[in-house]
Structure formats: C-alpha cells, structure tokens
mmCIF file of C-alpha atoms and ligand atoms in Angstrom:
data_model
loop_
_atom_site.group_PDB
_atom_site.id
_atom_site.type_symbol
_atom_site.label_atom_id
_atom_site.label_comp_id
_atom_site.label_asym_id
_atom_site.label_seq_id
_atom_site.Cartn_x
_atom_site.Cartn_y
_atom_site.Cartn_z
ATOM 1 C CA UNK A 30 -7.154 -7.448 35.680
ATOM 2 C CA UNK A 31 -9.469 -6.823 32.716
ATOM 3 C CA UNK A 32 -11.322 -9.697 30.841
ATOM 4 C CA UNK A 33 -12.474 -8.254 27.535
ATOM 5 C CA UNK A 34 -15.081 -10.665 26.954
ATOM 6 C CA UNK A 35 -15.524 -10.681 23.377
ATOM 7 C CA UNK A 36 -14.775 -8.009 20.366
ATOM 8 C CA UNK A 37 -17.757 -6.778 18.888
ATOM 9 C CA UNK A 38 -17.665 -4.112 16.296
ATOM 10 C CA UNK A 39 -15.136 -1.686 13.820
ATOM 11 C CA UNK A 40 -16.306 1.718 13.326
ATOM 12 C CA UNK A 41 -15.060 2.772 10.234
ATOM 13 C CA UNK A 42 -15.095 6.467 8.856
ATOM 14 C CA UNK A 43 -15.290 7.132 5.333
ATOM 15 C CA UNK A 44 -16.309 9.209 2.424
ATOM 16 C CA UNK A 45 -17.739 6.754 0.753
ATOM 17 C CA UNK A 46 -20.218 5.437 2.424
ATOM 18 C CA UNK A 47 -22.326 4.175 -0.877
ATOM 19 C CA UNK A 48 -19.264 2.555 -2.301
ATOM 20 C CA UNK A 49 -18.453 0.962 0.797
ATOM 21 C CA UNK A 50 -21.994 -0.560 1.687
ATOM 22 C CA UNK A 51 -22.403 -1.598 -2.005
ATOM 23 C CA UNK A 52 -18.537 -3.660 -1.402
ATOM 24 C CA UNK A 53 -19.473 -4.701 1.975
ATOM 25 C CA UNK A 54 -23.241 -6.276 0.927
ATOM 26 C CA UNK A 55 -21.907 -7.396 -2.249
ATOM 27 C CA UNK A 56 -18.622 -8.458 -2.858
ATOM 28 C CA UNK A 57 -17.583 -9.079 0.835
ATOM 29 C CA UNK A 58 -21.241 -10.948 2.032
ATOM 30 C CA UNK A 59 -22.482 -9.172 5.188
ATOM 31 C CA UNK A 60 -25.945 -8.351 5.737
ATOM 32 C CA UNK A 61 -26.701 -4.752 5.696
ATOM 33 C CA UNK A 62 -29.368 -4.301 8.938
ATOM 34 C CA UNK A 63 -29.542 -0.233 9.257
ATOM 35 C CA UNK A 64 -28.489 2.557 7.558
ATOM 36 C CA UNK A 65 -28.979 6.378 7.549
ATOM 37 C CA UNK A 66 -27.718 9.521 5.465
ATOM 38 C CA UNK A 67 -24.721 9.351 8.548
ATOM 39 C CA UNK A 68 -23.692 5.752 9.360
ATOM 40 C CA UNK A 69 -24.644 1.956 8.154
ATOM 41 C CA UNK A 70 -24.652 -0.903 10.172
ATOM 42 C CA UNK A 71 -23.576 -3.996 8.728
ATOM 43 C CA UNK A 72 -23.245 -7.727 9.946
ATOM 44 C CA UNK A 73 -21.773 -11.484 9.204
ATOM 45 C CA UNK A 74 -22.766 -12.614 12.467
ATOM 46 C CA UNK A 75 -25.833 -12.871 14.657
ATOM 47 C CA UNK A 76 -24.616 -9.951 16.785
ATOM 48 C CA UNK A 77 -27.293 -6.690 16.153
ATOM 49 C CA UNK A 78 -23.438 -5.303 13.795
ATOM 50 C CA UNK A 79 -20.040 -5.937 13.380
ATOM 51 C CA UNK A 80 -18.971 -2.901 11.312
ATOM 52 C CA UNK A 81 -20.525 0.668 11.079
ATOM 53 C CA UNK A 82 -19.406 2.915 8.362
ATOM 54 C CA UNK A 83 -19.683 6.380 9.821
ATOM 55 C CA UNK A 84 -19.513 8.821 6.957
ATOM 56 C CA UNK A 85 -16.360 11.652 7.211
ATOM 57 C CA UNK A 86 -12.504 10.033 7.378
ATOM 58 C CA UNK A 87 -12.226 12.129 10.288
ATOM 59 C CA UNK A 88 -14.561 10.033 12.423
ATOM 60 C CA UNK A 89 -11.589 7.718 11.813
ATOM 61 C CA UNK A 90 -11.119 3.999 13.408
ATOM 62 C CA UNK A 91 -12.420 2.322 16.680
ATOM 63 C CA UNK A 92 -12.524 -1.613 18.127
ATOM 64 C CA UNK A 93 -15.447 -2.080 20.172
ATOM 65 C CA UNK A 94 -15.046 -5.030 23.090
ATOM 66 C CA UNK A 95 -17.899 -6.290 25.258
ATOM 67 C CA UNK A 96 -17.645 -6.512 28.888
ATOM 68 C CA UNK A 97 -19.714 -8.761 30.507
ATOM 69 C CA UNK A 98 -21.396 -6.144 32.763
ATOM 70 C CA UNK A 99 -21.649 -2.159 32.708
ATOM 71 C CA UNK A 100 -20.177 -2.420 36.753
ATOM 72 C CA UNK A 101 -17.129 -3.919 35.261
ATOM 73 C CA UNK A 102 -17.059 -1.643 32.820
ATOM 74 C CA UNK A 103 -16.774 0.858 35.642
ATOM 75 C CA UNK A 104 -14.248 -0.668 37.175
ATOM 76 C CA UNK A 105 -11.923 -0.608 34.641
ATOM 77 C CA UNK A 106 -12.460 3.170 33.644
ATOM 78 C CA UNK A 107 -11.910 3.467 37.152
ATOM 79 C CA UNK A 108 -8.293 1.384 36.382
ATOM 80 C CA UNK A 109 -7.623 3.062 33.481
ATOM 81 C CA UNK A 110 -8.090 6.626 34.793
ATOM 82 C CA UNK A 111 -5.737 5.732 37.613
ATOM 83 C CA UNK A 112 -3.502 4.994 35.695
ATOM 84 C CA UNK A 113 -2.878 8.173 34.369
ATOM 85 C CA UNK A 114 -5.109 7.024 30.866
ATOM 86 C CA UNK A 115 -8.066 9.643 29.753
ATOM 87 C CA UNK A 116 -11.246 7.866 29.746
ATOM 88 C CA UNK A 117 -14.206 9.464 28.093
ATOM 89 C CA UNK A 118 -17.526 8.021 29.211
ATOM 90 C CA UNK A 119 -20.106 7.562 25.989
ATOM 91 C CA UNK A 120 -23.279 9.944 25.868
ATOM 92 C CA UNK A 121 -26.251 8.738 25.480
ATOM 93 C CA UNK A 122 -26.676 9.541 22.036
ATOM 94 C CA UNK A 123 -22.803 7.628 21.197
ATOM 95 C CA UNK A 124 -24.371 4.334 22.854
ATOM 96 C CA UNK A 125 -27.741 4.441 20.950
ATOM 97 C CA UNK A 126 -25.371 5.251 17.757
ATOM 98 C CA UNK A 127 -23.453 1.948 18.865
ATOM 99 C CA UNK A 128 -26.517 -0.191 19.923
ATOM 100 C CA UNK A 129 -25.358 -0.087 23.314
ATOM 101 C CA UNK A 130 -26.213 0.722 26.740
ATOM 102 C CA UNK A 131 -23.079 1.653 28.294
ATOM 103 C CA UNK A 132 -19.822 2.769 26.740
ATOM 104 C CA UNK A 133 -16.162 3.953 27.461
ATOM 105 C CA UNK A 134 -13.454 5.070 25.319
ATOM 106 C CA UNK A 135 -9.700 5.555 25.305
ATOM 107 C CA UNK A 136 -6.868 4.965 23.194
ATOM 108 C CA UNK A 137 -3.576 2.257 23.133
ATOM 109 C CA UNK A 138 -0.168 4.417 23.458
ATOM 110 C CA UNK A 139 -0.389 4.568 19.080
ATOM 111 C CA UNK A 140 -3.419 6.253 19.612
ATOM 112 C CA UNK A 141 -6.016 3.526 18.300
ATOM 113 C CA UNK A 142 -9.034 4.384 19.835
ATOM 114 C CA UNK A 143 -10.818 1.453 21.487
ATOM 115 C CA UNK A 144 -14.041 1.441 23.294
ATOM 116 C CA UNK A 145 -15.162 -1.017 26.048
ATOM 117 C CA UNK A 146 -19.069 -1.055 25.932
ATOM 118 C CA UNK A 147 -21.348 -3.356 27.977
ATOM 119 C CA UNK A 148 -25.088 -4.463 26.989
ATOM 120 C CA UNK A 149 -24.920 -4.451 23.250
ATOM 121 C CA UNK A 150 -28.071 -5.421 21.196
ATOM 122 C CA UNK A 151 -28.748 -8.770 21.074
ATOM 123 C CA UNK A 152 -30.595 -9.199 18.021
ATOM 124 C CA UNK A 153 -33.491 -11.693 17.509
ATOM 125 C CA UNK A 154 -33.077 -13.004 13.995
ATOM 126 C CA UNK A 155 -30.261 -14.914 12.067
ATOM 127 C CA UNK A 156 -27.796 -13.155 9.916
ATOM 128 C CA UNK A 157 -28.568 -13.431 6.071
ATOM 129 C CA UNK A 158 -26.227 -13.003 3.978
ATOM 130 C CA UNK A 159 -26.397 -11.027 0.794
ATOM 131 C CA UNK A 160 -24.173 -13.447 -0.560
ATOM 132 C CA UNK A 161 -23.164 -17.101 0.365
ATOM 133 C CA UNK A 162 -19.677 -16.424 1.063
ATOM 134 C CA UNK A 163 -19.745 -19.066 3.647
ATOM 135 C CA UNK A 164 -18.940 -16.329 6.665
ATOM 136 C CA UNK A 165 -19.691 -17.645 10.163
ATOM 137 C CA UNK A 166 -18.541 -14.452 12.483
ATOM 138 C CA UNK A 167 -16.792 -11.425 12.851
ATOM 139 C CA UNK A 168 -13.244 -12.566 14.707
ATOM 140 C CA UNK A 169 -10.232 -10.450 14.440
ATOM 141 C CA UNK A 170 -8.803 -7.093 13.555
ATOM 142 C CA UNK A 171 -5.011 -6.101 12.780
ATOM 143 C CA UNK A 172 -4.297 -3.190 13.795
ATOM 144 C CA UNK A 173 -1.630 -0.920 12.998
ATOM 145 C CA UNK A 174 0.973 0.127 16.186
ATOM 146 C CA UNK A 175 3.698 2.714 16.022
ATOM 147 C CA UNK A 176 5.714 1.498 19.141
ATOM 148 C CA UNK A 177 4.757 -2.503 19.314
ATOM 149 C CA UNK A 178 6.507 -3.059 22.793
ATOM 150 C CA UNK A 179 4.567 -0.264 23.911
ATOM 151 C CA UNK A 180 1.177 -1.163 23.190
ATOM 152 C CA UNK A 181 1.830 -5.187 23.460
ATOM 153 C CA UNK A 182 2.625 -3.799 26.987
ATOM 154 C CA UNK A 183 -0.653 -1.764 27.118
ATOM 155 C CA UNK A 184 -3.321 -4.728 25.682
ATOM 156 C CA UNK A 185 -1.444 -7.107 27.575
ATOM 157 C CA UNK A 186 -1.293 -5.409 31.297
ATOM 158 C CA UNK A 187 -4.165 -3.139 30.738
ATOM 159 C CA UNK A 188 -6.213 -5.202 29.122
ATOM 160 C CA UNK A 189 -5.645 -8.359 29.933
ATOM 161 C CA UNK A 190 -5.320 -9.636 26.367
ATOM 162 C CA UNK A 191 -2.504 -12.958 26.056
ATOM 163 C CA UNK A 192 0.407 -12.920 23.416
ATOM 164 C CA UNK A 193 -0.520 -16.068 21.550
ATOM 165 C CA UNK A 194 2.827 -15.833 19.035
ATOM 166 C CA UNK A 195 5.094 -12.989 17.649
ATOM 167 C CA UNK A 196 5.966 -12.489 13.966
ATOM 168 C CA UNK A 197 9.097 -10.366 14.259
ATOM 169 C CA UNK A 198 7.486 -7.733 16.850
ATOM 170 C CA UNK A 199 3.687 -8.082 15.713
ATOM 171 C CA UNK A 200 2.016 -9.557 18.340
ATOM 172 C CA UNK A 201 -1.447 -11.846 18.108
ATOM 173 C CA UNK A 202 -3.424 -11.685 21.115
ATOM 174 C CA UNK A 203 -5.899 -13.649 22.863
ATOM 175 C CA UNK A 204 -8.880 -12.301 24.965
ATOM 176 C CA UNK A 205 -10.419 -15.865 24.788
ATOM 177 C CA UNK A 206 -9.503 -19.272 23.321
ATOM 178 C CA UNK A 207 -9.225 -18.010 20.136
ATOM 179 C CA UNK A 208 -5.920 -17.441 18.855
ATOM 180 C CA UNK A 209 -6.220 -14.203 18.313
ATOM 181 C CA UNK A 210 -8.709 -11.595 18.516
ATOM 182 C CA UNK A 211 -6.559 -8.360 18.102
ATOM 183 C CA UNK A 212 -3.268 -8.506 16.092
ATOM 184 C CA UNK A 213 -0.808 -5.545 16.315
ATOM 185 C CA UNK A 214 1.494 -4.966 13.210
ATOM 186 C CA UNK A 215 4.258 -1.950 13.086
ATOM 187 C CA UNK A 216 3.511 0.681 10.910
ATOM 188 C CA UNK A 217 4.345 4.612 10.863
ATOM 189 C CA UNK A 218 0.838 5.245 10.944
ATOM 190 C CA UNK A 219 -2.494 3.784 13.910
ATOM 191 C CA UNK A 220 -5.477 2.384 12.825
ATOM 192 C CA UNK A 221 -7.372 -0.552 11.608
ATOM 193 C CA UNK A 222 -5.325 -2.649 8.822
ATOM 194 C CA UNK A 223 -7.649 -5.585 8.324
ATOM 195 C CA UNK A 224 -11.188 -6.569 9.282
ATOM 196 C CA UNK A 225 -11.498 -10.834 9.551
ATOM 197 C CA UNK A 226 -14.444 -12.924 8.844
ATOM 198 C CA UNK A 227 -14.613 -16.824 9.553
ATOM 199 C CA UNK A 228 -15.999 -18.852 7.029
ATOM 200 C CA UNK A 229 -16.859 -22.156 7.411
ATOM 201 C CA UNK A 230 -14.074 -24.296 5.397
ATOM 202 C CA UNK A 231 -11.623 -23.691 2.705
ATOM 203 C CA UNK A 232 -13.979 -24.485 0.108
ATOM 204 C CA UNK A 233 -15.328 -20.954 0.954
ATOM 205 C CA UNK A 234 -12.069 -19.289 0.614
ATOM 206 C CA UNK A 235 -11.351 -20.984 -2.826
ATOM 207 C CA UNK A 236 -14.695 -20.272 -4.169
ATOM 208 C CA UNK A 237 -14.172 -16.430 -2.384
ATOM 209 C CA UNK A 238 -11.008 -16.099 -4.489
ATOM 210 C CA UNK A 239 -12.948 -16.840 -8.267
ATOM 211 C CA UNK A 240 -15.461 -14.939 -7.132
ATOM 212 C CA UNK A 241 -13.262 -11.613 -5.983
ATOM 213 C CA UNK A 242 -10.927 -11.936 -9.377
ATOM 214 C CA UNK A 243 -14.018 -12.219 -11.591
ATOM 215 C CA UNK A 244 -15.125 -8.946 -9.872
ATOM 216 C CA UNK A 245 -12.055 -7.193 -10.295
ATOM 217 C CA UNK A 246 -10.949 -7.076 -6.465
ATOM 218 C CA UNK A 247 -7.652 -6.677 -6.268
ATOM 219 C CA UNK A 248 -6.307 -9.802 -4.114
ATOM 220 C CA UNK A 249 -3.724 -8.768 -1.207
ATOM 221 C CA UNK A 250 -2.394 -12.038 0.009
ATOM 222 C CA UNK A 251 -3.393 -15.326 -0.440
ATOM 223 C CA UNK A 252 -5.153 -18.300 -0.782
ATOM 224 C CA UNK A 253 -2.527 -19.024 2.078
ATOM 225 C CA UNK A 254 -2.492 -20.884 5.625
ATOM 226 C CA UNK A 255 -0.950 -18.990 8.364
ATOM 227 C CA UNK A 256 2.170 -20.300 10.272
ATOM 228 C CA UNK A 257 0.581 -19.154 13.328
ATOM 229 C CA UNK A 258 -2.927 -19.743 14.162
ATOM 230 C CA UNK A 259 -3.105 -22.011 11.524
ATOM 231 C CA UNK A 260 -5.824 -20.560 10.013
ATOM 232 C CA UNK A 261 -6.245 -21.121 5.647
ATOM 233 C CA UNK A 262 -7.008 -17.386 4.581
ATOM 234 C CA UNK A 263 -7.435 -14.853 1.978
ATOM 235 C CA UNK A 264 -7.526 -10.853 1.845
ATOM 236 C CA UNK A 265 -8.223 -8.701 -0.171
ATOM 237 C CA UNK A 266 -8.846 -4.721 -0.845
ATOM 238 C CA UNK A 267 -12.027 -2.528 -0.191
ATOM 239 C CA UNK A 268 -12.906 1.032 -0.438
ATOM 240 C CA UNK A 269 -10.378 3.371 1.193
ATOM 241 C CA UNK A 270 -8.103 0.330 0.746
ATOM 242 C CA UNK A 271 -9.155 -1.067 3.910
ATOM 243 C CA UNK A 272 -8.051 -4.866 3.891
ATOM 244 C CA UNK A 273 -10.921 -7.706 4.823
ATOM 245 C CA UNK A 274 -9.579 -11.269 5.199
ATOM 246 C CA UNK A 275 -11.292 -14.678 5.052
ATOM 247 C CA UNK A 276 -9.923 -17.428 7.206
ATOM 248 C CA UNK A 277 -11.115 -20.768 8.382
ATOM 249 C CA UNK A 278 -9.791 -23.892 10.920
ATOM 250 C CA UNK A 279 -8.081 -21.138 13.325
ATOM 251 C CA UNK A 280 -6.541 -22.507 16.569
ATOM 252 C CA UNK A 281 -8.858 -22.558 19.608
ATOM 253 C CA UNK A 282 -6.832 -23.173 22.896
ATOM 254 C CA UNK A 283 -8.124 -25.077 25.637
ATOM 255 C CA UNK A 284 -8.580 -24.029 28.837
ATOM 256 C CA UNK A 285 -5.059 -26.268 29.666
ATOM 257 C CA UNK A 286 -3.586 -24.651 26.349
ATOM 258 C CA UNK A 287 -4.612 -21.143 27.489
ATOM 259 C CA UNK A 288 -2.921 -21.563 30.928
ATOM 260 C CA UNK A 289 0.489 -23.290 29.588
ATOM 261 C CA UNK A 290 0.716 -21.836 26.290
ATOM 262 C CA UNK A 291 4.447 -20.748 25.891
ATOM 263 C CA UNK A 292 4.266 -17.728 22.628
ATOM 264 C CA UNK A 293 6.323 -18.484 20.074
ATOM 265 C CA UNK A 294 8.179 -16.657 18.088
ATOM 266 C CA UNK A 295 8.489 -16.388 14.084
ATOM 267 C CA UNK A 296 11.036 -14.258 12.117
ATOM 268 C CA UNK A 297 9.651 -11.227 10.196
ATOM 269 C CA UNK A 298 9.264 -13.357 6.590
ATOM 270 C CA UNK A 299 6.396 -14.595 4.189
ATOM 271 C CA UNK A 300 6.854 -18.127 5.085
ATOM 272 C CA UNK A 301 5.395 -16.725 8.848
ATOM 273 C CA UNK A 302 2.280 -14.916 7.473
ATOM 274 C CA UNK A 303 2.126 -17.977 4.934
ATOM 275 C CA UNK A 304 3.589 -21.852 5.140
ATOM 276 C CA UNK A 305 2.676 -22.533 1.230
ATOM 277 C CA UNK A 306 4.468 -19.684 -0.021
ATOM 278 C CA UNK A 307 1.581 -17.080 -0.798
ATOM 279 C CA UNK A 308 3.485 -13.325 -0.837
ATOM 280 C CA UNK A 309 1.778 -10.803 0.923
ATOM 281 C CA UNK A 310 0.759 -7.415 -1.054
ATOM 282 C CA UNK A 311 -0.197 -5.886 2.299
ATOM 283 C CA UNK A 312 2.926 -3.488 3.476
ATOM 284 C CA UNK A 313 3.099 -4.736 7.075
ATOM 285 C CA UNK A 314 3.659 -7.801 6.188
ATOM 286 C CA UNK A 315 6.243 -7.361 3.849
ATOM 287 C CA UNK A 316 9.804 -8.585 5.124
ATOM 288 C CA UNK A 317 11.619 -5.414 6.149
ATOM 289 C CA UNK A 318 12.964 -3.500 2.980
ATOM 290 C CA UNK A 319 16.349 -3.291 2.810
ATOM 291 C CA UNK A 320 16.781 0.062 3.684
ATOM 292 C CA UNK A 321 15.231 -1.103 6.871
ATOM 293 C CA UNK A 322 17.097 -4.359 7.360
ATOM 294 C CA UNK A 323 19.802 -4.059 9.496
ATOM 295 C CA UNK A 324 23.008 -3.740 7.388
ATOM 296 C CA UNK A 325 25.725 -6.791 7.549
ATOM 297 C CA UNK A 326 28.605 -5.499 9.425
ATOM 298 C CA UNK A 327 31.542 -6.464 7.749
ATOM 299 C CA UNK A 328 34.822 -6.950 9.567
ATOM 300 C CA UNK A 329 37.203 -4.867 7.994
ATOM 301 C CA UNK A 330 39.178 -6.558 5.552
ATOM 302 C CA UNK A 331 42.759 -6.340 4.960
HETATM 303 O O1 DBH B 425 -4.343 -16.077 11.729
HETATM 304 C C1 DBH B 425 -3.147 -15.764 11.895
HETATM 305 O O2 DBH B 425 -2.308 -16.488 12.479
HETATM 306 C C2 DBH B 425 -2.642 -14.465 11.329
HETATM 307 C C3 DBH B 425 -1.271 -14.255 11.229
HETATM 308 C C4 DBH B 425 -0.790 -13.060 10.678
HETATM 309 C C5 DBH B 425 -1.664 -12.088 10.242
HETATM 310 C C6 DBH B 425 -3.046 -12.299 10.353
HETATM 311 O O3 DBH B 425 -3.942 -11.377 9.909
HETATM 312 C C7 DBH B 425 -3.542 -13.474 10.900
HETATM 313 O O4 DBH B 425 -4.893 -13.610 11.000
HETATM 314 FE FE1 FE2 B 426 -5.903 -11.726 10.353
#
C-alpha cells in the first residue's frame, strides 16, 4: 500500500505568467522565491514552493506528493506499472525544474496528472509573505474527476489516500490526519479546480474578504464554514479563473479517529459545502441543475 506522505506542489500552466505572479504575490499573499522567462516558483509555506506557474496552457495541471524516500518511490512505480498504469520516470532536468531529486509521473483514470517525487528542497529560511494574509501552509487541492467512482477507486486503492466524507459523489480524502488533502469534484472536464491555503483564524478570512472586494476580485463562495471538515473558508477567482480558497480550524483526526473514522455522507446541496448559508459561484458545487436532476416520476394519474 502507498503512503503519500505529504502534498507538496501545483504546477500550473498558463499564458499569463505576469498576471498570474502579480495576483499570486499580491492579492493572494505568497512569497515569490524564483522565477525565469519559463516558470515562477511561488510559496505560503516554508517548503522551497508550493505552486509553479509554467508558462504555455498546454503544460497544463499536476499535484506533486512527497514520498518519504526515493526507494519507495520505486516501489510504487514498480506497483503502478504492474498494474497495467504508464509510469514515466522524471529526467533530470524535470526534477531540477521541480526542486527535486527523484520524480515519477502518471495520471488518475480522468487523466489528472500527478507526480510522486521524493527529496524535495528543503529550504533554509522562513516564508515572507508579500502580504499579511495570515496564510500558514499550502493544504489541499480540488480537483476535477470525470468518473468519481473511478478515480475515488484509484486514490483510494492505489494510493492509499482515506475517504474522509462524500458530498453527493465528491469525495475528500485523507493521506494524513488532515481531513483532506485531495478533494475530487465531478466535472466534464480534469484538472485542478481550487488551490487551498490555511490561514491562521477567521479573522484572516474576514479581513481577506475586504481586502479581495476592495481589489475588485470577484468572490466565488463564501465567507462560509464547511459542513465537512469544518473548516471557516473563502474563495475566490485568479487568472485563468483558477479558484484559491482560504480556510482555517480544519478537522485533524487522531490517530484513533483515523483508524475508526466511519465517512459520512452529505447530499449534493449548499448547506454541505456551507452550514451558514453562503451559495457557491463555483460550478461543481452548484446543486445539480435541473436538467441534471433526476426527474420526479409521476404515477400515472387517472
Ligand atoms: O474543507 C472542506 O470540508 C471542503 C468541503 C468542500 C469543498 C472544499 O473545497 C473543502 O475544502
Ligand atoms: Fe477546499
């Protein structure tokens, strides 16, 4: 069985890798720590990055997860390419571009593509923000899944990753204590749907959500607190209309909690995604329209 031990990074093609730097530093508060005419590394941690914009769309999406060691790193590409999955083993020049010794990639049955690396950068100094918006860490990314039993199946079996709760068939996984570190929400298309940030307590979300209006971000759900995790939140739109989300006080499962947790399991509405009533602007979390809801069936009537 696989233990991811920890997500590290989004990769994150684009076109515009200015604009997207400029929102990131900011409006959104992470520290920009190297950048070229090709990629920029940024970070609201004390990890070496979190996110790297790579410039072209087509370099597309990618989750990074640390292993604790490059031999079990080789043991599950080993795992994975018995399994019938294609496994492509990082050059060296794709593990300097990713600060890491060893990495390989692959990608869920929706075709996200995920890479496993092992030895990342530490870094030796303290994150500094560019602006105090209170973040602690990078923790979370929803991503989008085209066949949700499918690739629940796939992080869970493959991966080793625990289904913390369901909201209709969006799944929030553990890897760790946290209650989730990868979320999976239906949608025709793959690919990264939010980036989350901790921050330390609500006041940072409040004071997040001034801030972002006076700018002119356009807020996509929120201030809310999540049925689920528990977690007080707020997201909102960057370039390329990627989705970033602040959240604070999410559930950490004990060891005990992690071993008996039973998943629960919410119906596909707002008061899921939010208990005081926040509606979400984000189309995956939107209840079903009707033309998707399953039609009453009516008896026939005399
Ligand atoms: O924190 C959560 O529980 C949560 C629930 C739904 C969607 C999310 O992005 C979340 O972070
Ligand atoms: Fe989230």
């Amino acid at each position: 069985m696989t233990d991811l031990h920890d997500i590290r990074y989004v990769r994150v093609g684009t076109e515009r890798l200015d604009e997207s730097v400029e929102f990131a530093t900011r409006i959104l508060g992470l520290e920009l720590v190297a950048r070229d005419s090709h990629a920029a590394y940024l970070r609201g941690d004390d990890r070496d990055h979190n996110v790297c914009y790579v410039k072209g769309e087509g370099s597309g999406h990618a989750v990074g997860f640390e292993m604790k060691s490059s031999s079990l790193l080789d043991r599950v590409a080993t795992e994975l390419q018995n399994a019938g999955i294609a496994v492509h083993h990082g050059r060296a020049e794709e593990c300097e571009q990713r600060r890491v010794r060893d990495m390989i990639r692959f990608t869920d049955p929706s075709g996200n593509r995920i890479e496993l690396v092992a030895r990342p950068d530490a870094s030796g100094t303290r994150y500094f923000p560019s602006r105090d918006a209170g973040i602690t860490s990078f923790s979370h990314v929803g991503m989008r899944t085209t066949d949700a039993a499918t690739d629940e199946a796939f992080w869970t079996q493959r991966l080793g990753a625990r289904v913390s709760d369901w909201i209709g068939d969006a799944a929030l996984l553990r890897i760790d204590g946290v209650h989730h570190k990868i979320a999976l929400f239906p949608s025709p298309v793959p690919g990264v749907q939010h980036i989350n940030f901790q921050v330390a307590e609500v006041d940072d979300i409040m004071s997040s959500w001034y801030f972002l209006r006076e700018q002119g971000v356009r807020i996509a759900f929120g201030p809310g607190r999540h049925a689920t995790s528990g977690a007080r939140f707020l997201y909102f739109y960057g370039p390329d209309g990627m989705i970033y989300e602040y959240s604070c006080g999410v559930r950490i499962f004990t060891p005990e909690e992690d071993r008996d947790h039973v998943p629960r399991q919410f119906p596909r509405e707002p008061r899921s995604y939010c208990m005081w009533g926040s509606k979400p602007d984000i189309a995956e979390f939107k209840a079903p329209s009707a033309c998707e809801a399953p039609q009453p069936q009516f008896a026939n009537v005399g």
